[in-house]
Every structure is written in C-alpha cells, then in structure tokens.
mmCIF file of C-alpha atoms in Angstrom:
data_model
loop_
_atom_site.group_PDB
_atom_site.id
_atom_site.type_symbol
_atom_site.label_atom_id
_atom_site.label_comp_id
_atom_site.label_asym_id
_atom_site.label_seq_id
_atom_site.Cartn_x
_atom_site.Cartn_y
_atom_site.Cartn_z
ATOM 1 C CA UNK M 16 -36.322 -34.437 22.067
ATOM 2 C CA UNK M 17 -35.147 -31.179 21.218
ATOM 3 C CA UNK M 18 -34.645 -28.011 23.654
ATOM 4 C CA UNK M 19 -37.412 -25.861 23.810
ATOM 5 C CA UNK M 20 -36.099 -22.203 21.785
ATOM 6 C CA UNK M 21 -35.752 -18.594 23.094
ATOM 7 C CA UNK M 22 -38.491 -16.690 21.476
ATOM 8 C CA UNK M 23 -37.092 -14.084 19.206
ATOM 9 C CA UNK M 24 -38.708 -10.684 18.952
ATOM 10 C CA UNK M 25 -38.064 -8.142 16.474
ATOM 11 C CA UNK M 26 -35.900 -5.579 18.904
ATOM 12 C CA UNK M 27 -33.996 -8.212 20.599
ATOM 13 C CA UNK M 28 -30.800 -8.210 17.396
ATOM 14 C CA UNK M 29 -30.439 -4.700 18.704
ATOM 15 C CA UNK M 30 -30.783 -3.693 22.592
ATOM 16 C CA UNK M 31 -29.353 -0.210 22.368
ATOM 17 C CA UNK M 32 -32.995 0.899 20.372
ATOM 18 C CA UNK M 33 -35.293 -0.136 23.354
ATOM 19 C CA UNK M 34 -33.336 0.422 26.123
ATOM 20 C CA UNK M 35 -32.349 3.912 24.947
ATOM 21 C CA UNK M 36 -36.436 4.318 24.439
ATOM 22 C CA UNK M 37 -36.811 2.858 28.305
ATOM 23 C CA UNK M 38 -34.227 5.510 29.190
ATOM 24 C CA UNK M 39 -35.681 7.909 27.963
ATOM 25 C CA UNK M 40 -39.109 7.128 28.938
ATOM 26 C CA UNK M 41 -37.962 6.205 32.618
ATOM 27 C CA UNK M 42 -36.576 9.678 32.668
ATOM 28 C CA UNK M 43 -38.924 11.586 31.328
ATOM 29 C CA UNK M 44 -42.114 9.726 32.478
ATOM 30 C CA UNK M 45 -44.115 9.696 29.402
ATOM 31 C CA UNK M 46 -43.877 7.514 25.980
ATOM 32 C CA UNK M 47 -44.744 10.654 23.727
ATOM 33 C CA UNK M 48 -42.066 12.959 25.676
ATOM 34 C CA UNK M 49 -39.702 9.857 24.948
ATOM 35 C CA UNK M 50 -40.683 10.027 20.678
ATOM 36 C CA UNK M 51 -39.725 13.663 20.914
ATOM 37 C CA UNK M 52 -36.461 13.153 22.270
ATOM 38 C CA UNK M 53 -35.502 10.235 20.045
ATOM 39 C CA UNK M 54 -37.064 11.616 17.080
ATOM 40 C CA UNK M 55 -39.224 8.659 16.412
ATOM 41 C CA UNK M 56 -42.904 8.097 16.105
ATOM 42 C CA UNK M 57 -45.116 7.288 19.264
ATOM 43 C CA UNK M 58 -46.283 3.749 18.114
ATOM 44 C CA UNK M 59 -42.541 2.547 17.539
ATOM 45 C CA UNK M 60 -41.213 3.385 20.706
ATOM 46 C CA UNK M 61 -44.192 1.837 22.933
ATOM 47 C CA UNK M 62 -43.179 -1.293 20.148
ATOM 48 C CA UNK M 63 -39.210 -0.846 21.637
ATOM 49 C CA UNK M 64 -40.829 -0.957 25.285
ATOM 50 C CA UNK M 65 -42.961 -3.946 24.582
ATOM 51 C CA UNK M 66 -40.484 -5.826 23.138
ATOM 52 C CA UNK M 67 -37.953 -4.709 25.809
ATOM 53 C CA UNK M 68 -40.730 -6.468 28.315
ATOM 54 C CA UNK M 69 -41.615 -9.327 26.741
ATOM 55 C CA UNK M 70 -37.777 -9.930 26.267
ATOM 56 C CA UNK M 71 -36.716 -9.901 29.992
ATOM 57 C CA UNK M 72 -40.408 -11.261 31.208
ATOM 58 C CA UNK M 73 -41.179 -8.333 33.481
ATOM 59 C CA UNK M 74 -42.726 -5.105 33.274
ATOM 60 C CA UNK M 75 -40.589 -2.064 33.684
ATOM 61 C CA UNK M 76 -42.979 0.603 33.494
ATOM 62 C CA UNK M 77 -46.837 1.136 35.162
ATOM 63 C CA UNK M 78 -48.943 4.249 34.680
ATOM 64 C CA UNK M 79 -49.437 6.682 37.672
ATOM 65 C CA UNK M 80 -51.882 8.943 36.509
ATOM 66 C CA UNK M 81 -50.428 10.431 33.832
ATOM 67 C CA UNK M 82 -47.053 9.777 34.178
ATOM 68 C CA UNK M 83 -45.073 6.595 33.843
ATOM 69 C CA UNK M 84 -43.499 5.480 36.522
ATOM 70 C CA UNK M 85 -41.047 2.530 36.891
ATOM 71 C CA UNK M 86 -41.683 -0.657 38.959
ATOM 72 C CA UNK M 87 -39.010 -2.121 41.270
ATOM 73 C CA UNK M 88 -37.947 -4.192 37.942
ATOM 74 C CA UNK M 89 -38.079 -1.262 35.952
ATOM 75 C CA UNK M 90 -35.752 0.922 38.871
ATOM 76 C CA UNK M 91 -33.108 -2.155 38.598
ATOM 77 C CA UNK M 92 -32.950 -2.179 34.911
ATOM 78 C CA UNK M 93 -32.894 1.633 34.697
ATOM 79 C CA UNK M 94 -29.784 2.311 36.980
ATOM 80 C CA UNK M 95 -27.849 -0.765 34.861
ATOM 81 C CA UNK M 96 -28.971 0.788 31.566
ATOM 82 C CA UNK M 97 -28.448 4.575 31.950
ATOM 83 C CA UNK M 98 -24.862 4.447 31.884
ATOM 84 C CA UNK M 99 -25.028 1.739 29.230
ATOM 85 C CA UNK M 100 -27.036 3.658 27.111
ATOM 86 C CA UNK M 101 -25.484 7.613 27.811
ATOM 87 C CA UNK M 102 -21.981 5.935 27.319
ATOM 88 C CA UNK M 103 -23.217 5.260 23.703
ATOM 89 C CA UNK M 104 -24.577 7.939 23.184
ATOM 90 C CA UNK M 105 -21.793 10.162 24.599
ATOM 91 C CA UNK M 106 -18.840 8.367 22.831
ATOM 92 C CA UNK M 107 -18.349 10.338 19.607
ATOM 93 C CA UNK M 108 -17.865 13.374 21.588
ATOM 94 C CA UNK M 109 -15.870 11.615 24.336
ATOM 95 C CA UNK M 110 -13.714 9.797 21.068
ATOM 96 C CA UNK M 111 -13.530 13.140 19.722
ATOM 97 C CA UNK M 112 -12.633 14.941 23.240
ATOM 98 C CA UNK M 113 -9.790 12.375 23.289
ATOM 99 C CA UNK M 114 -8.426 12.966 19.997
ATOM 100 C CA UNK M 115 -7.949 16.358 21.069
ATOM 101 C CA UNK M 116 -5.785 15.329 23.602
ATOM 102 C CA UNK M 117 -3.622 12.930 21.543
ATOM 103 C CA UNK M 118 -2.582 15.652 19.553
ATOM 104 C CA UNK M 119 -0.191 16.628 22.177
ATOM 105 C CA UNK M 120 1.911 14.144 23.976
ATOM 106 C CA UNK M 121 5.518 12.503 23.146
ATOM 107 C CA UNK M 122 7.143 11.045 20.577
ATOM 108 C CA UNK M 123 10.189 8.804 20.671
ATOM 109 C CA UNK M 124 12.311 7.936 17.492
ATOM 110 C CA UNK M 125 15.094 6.013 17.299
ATOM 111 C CA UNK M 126 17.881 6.391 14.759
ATOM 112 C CA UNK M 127 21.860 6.651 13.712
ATOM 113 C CA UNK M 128 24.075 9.896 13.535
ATOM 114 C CA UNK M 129 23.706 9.838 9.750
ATOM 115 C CA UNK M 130 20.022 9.333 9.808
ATOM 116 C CA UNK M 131 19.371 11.917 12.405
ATOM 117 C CA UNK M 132 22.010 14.330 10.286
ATOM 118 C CA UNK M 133 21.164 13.869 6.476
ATOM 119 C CA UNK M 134 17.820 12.308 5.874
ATOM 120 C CA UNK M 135 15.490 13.186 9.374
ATOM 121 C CA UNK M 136 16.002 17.297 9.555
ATOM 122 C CA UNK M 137 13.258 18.175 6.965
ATOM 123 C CA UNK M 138 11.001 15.448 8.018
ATOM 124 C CA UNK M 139 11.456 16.743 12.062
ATOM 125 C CA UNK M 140 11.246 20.699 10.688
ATOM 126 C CA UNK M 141 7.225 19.557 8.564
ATOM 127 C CA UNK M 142 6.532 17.521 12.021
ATOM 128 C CA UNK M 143 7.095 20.279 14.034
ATOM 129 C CA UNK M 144 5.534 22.932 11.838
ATOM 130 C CA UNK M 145 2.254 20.722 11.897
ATOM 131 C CA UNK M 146 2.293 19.070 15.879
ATOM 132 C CA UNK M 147 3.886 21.777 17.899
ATOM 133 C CA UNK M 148 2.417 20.839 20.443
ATOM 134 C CA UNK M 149 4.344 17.089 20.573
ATOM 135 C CA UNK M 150 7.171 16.514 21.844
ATOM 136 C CA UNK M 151 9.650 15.269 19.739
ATOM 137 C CA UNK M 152 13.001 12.726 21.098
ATOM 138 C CA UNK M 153 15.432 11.733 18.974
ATOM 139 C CA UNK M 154 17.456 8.697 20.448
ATOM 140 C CA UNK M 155 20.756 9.010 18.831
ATOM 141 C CA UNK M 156 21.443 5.038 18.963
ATOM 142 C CA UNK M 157 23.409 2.781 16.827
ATOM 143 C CA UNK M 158 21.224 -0.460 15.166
ATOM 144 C CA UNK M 159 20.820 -2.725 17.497
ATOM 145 C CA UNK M 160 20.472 -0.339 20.433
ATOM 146 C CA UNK M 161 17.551 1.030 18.211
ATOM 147 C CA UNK M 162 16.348 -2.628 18.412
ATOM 148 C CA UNK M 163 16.143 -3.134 21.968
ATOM 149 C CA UNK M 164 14.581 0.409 22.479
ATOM 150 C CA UNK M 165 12.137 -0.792 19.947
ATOM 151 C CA UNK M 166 11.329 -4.041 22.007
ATOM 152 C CA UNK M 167 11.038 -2.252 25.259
ATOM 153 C CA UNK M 168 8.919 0.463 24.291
ATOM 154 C CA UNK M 169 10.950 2.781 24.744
ATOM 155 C CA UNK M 170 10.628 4.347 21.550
ATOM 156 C CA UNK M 171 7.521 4.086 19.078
ATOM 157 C CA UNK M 172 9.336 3.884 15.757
ATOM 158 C CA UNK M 173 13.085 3.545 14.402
ATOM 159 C CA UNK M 174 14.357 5.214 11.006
ATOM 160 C CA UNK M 175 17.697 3.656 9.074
ATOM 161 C CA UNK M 176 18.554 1.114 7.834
ATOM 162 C CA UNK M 177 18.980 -2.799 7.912
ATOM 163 C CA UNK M 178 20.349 -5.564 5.788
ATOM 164 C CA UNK M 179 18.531 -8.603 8.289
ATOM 165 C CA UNK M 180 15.370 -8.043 9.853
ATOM 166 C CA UNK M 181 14.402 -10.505 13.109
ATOM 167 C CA UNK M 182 10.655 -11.507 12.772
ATOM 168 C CA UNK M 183 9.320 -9.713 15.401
ATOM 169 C CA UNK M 184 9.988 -6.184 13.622
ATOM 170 C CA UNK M 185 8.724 -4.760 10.179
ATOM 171 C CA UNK M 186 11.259 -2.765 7.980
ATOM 172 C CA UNK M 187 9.373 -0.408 5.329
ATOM 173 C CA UNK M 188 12.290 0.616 3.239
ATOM 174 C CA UNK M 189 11.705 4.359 1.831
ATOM 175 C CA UNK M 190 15.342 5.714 0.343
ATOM 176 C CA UNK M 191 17.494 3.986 -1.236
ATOM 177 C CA UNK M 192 21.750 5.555 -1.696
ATOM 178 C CA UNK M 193 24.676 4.231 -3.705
ATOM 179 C CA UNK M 194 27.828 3.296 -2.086
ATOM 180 C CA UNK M 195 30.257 6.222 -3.154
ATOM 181 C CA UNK M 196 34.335 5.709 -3.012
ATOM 182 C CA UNK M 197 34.980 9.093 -1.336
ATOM 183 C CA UNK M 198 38.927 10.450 -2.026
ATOM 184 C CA UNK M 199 40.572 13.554 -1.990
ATOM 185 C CA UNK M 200 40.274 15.521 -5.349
ATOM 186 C CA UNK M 201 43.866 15.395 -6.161
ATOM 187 C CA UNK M 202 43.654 11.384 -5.620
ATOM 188 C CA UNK M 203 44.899 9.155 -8.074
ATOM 189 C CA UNK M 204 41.934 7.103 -7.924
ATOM 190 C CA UNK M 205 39.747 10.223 -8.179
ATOM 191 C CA UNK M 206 41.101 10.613 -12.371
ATOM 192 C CA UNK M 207 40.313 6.650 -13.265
ATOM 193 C CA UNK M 208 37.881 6.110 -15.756
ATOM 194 C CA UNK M 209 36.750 3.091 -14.023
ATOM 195 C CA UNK M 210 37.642 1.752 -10.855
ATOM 196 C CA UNK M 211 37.900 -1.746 -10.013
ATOM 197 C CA UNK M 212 37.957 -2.832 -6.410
ATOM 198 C CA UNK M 213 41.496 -3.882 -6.922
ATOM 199 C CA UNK M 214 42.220 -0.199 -7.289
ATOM 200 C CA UNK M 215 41.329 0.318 -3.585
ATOM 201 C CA UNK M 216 44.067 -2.592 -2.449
ATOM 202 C CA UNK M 217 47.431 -0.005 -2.132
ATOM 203 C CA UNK M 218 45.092 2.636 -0.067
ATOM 204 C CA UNK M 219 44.459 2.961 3.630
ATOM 205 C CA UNK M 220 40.466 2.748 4.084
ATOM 206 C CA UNK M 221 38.966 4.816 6.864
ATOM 207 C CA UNK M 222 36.080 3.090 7.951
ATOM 208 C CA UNK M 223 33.244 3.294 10.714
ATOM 209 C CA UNK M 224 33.903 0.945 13.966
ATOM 210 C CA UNK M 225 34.137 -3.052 13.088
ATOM 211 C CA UNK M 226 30.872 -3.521 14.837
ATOM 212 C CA UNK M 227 28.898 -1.250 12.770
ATOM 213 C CA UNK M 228 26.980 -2.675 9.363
ATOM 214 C CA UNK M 229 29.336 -0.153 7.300
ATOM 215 C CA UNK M 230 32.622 -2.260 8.471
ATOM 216 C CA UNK M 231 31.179 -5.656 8.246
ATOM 217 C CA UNK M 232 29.768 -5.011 4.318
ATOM 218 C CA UNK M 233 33.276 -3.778 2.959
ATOM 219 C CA UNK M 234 35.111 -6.828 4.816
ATOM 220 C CA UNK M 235 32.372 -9.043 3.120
ATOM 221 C CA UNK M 236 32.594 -7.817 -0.514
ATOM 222 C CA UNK M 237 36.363 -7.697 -0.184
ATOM 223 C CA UNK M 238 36.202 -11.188 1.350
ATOM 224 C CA UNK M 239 33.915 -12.628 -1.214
ATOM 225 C CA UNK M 240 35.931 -11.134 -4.336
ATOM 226 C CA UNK M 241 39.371 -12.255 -2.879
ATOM 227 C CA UNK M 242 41.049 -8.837 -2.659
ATOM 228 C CA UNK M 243 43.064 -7.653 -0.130
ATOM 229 C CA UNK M 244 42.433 -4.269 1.413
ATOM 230 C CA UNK M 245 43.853 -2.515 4.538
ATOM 231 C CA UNK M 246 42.216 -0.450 7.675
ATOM 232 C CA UNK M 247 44.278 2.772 8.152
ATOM 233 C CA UNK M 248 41.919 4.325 10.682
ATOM 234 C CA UNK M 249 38.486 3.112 12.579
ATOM 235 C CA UNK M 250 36.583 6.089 13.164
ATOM 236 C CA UNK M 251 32.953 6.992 13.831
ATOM 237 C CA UNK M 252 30.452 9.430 11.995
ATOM 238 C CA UNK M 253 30.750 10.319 8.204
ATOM 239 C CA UNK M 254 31.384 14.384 9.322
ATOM 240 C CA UNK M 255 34.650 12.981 10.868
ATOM 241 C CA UNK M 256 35.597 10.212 8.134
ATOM 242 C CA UNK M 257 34.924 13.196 5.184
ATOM 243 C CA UNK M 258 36.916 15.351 7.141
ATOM 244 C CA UNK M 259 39.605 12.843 7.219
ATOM 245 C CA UNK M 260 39.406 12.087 3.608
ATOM 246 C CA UNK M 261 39.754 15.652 2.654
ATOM 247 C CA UNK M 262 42.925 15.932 4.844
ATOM 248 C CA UNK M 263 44.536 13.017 3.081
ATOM 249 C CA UNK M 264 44.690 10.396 6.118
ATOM 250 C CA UNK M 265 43.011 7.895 3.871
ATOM 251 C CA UNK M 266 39.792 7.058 1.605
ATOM 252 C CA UNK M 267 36.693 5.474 2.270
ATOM 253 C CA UNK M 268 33.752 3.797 1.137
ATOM 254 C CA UNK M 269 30.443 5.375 2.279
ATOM 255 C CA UNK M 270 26.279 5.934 1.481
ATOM 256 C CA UNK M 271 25.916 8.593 -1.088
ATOM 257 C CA UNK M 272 23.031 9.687 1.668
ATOM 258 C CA UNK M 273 25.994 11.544 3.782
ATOM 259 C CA UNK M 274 27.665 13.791 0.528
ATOM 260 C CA UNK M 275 26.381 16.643 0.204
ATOM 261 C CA UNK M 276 26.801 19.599 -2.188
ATOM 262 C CA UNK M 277 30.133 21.284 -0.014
ATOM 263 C CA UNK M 278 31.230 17.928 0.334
ATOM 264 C CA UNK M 279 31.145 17.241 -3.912
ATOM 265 C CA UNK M 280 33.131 20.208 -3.947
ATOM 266 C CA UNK M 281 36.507 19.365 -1.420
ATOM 267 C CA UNK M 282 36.049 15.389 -2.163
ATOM 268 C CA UNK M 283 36.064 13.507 -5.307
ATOM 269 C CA UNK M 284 33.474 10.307 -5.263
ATOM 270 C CA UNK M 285 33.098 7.700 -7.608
ATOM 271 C CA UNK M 286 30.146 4.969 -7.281
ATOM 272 C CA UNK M 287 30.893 1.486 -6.296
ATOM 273 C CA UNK M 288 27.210 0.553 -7.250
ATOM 274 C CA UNK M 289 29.322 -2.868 -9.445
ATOM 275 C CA UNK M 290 30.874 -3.940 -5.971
ATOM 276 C CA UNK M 291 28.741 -3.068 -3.193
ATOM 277 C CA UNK M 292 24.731 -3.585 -2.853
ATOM 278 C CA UNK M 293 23.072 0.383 -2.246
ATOM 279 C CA UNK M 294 21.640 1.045 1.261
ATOM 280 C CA UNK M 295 17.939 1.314 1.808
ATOM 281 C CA UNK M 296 16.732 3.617 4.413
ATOM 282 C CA UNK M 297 13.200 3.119 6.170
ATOM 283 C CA UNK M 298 10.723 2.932 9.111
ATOM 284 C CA UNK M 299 11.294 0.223 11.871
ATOM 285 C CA UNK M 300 8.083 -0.637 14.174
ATOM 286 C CA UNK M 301 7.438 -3.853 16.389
ATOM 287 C CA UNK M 302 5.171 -6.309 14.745
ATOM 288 C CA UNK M 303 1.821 -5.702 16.737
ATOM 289 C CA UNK M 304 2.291 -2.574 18.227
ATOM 290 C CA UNK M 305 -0.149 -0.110 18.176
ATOM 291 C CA UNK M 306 0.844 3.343 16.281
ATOM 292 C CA UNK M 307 0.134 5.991 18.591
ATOM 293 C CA UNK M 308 -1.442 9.473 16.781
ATOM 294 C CA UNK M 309 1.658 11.032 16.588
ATOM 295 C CA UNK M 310 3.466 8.138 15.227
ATOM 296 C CA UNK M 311 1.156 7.673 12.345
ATOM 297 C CA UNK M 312 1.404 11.285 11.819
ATOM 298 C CA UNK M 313 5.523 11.235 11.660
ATOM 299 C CA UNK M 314 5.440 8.312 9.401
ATOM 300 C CA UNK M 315 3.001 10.248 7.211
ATOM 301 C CA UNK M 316 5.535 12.736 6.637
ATOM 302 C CA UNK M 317 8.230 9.930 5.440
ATOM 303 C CA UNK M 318 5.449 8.239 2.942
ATOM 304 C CA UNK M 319 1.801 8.109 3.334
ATOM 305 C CA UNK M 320 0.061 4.344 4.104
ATOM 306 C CA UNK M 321 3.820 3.367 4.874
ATOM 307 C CA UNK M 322 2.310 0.205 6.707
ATOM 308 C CA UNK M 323 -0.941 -0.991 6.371
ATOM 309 C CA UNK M 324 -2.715 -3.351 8.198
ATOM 310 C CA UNK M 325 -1.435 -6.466 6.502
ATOM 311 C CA UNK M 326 2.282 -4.824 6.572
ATOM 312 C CA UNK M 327 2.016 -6.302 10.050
ATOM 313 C CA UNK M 328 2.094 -9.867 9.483
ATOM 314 C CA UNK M 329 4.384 -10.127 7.167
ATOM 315 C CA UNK M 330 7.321 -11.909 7.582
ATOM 316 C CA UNK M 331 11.145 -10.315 8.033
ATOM 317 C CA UNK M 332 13.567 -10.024 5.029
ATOM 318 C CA UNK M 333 16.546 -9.926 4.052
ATOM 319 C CA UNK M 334 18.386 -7.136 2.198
ATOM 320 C CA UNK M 335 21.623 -9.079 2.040
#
C-alpha cells in the first residue's frame, strides 16, 4: 500500500512569493495595502496567503475590524520569515554594497627578477592606473618559492614560467621568447653565419645558479647532443649576466624576454631557437581557488578569459 502524498498547491514550488505577500500583509495589516507594495493585484496575493495556509495547516492571519492581525501562528511564522524574506529582497544592494568594497583591498603576485623587470611593469603601471585603490605586492621569489606561496595562500596568482606543472596548479601560458646566444659585439661567434652548438664548446658560459630552470635546460640540451661545454661564472639576474657579457668575462645563453633595445646595441645575439625549446611565460593559480576581484581584474590586463571555468580541471602539462 502506497504512502499517502503531500498535497501540492500552486505557490508551494516558490515560497519567497507568499511569504513576501504574508510579510507584507503582517506588516502592514491589510491585503490591499500589501498589492500596493508588491505591485500585484488584490485577488493574487489573498491566493499567495491561502496557499501559504493551506500549506503549513494553520491560519496566520484573522481580521480585527479592519485590520489584519496575526494569530500566535501567524506571530511565529512572521519573526522566522521577515529576515528570510528582507534578506532577499535586500541582497542586490547588499551584493552591490560589497562589490564596492572589493574594489579596494590587496593583491599578492608572485614572480622572478626577470618577470617582475621585463614583462610585469606595463601590466602593474594599467593595474594601477585602473585600481588605485588596491594594493599591489610583488613577491620577488624564484619558482618553486612561488609554488609554495601559491599553496599557502600567500599569494593569489604567480606570473613566469614553467617547463613541469604538478596537478594541483594551472599554468595559462601567455608569451612566448626565443633562447638568444648573447656575446660581446666584437665576438667571434657574434660574425658566424650560423652557429652550431659546437661553436659554444671553446667559450666560458655565464649562467644563472645550477638550481634555477635556466642552468638545468643548457646542461640538458648539451647533455642530450653530446657536446661539451664549460661554466666560467654562476651568477644571478640577466642585468648582471648582460653586464658581464658586455665586459668580456664570458657568453651566455638567455630568453630573448630580458634584451632589450640598449642591450641590442652593446651585445651581439644570435637565436638558438634549432638547439633550445623557447620559454613560455604565463599565469600560475591553485586548481580550485577562488579568484578574488582584484585578481580577475590583474589577469584581465595579461589576457582577457585567461581561465575559464573548465581551465580548472584540467590536468598539468608538460612544456618539456
């Protein structure tokens, strides 16, 4: 033997109608006053009260001459459902209201010296022009400290680049730069019509720190092709390794993102695009975090829609 069912009534899909019609008529004491206020016709809000009634199995409202007045039910109901109901009501404004206030607060990016140097100063000068009012921290970190800042919170976003990415993180790459053989002009590399990466063998390189991406790519491409190549100086930065260069204490193999037009002019460089694999540069966020305002905003700036929705479960790649 089947249960007996519910009954369903027509306003009972949607509460918010007849309670904010027993709200209104609670508070105002009269069914037409109640129409006014909600902009509806007399018969359909006595319809939302009924219903409302006939729903719950008591009555809520009783007629004291001519003014409604609510029974003990009624009283109950009323203090439970004003809230409810002005909460609703209220919560475009209050949304709104809070929007306002995200406008301001922090945000925290993570990224390298040559990130922060060559590709971030336009994007921070249009983020700043347009937010003012945030404030902006740049953690100057290397990879993997960017990383754990990343899984910590303590930053909302990182911008570089990465050849492996762990599955808990999403990598949107944006830029992409060609690896550049950087010598002095009066080099004799710097007059070859073509450089093989044998040509590099009877040079000193000058070269970020071994535990920096930069090192461990130019060991692995001189590794894999079987060439010998020698470390004159471990330094860190590309101002200080240009610098270097230019003062003849070595050459080096670096992003084309770090040469810029003064640079072209002191330094000869030659592209080693047929050797080593160009860098892509991009946005770093935890998979599952919630984008604050601001970082949305910032990301914006780097390329609109950067990561949708779905960008979010998708699984880490490689580069390498």
């Amino acid at each position: 033997m089947s249960e007996p069912r519910t009954p369903r009534f027509a306003y009972k899909a949607d509460r918010l109608k007849p309670l904010r019609a027993f709200c209104q008529a609670a508070r105002l004491g009269s069914v037409s006053r109640a129409a006014e206020a909600l902009y509806l016709s007399q018969p359909a809000v006595t319809l939302q009260l009924q219903a409302l009634e006939r729903e719950l199995g008591v009555r809520l409202l009783e007629r004291s001459g001519r003014r409604l007045t609510l029974t003990r039910e009624g009283q109950e109901l009323y203090e439970l459902a004003r809230p409810l109901v002005e909460g609703i009501d209220g919560l475009e404004a209050a949304f709104r209201e809070r929007l306002k206030g995200l406008d301001a607060g922090e945000l925290n990016v993570a990224a390298g010296s040559s990130t922060i140097l060559y590709l971030l100063p336009r994007i921070v000068e249009a983020f700043r022009a347009r937010h003012p009012e945030v404030r902006l921290k740049l953690h100057n970190v290397t990879g993997a400290g960017g990383l754990d800042l990343l899984r910590t919170d303590g930053v909302d976003l990182a911008v570089g680049s990465m050849l492996d990415v762990p599955a808990d993180l999403s990598y949107a790459p944006v830029y992409r730069f060609e690896p550049m053989l950087i010598t002095p002009r009066e080099h004799p590399l710097a007059a070859r019509p073509e450089i093989a990466l044998q040509d590099l063998s009877p040079y000193g390189l000058i070269l970020p720190p071994q535990r920096l991406t930069t090192y461990r790519l130019v060991d692995l491409v001189f590794q894999q092709n079987r060439v010998p190549y020698t470390v004159a100086l471990e330094v860190g930065g590309w101002e200080v390794i240009k610098q270097y260069v230019a003062m003849g204490l070595g050459i080096s193999i670096v992003t084309s993102i770090c040469l810029t037009d003064a640079d072209r002019a002191r330094l000869a460089a030659r592209s080693l695009a047929r050797y080593f694999p160009s860098r892509s540069y991009g946005v770093v966020v935890r998979k599952g975090k919630y984008l604050s305002p601001q970082a949305r905003a910032f990301i914006e700036l780097i390329r609109p829609d950067l990561f949708a929705p779905r960008d979010y479960d998708a699984p880490g790649h490689s580069e390498r």
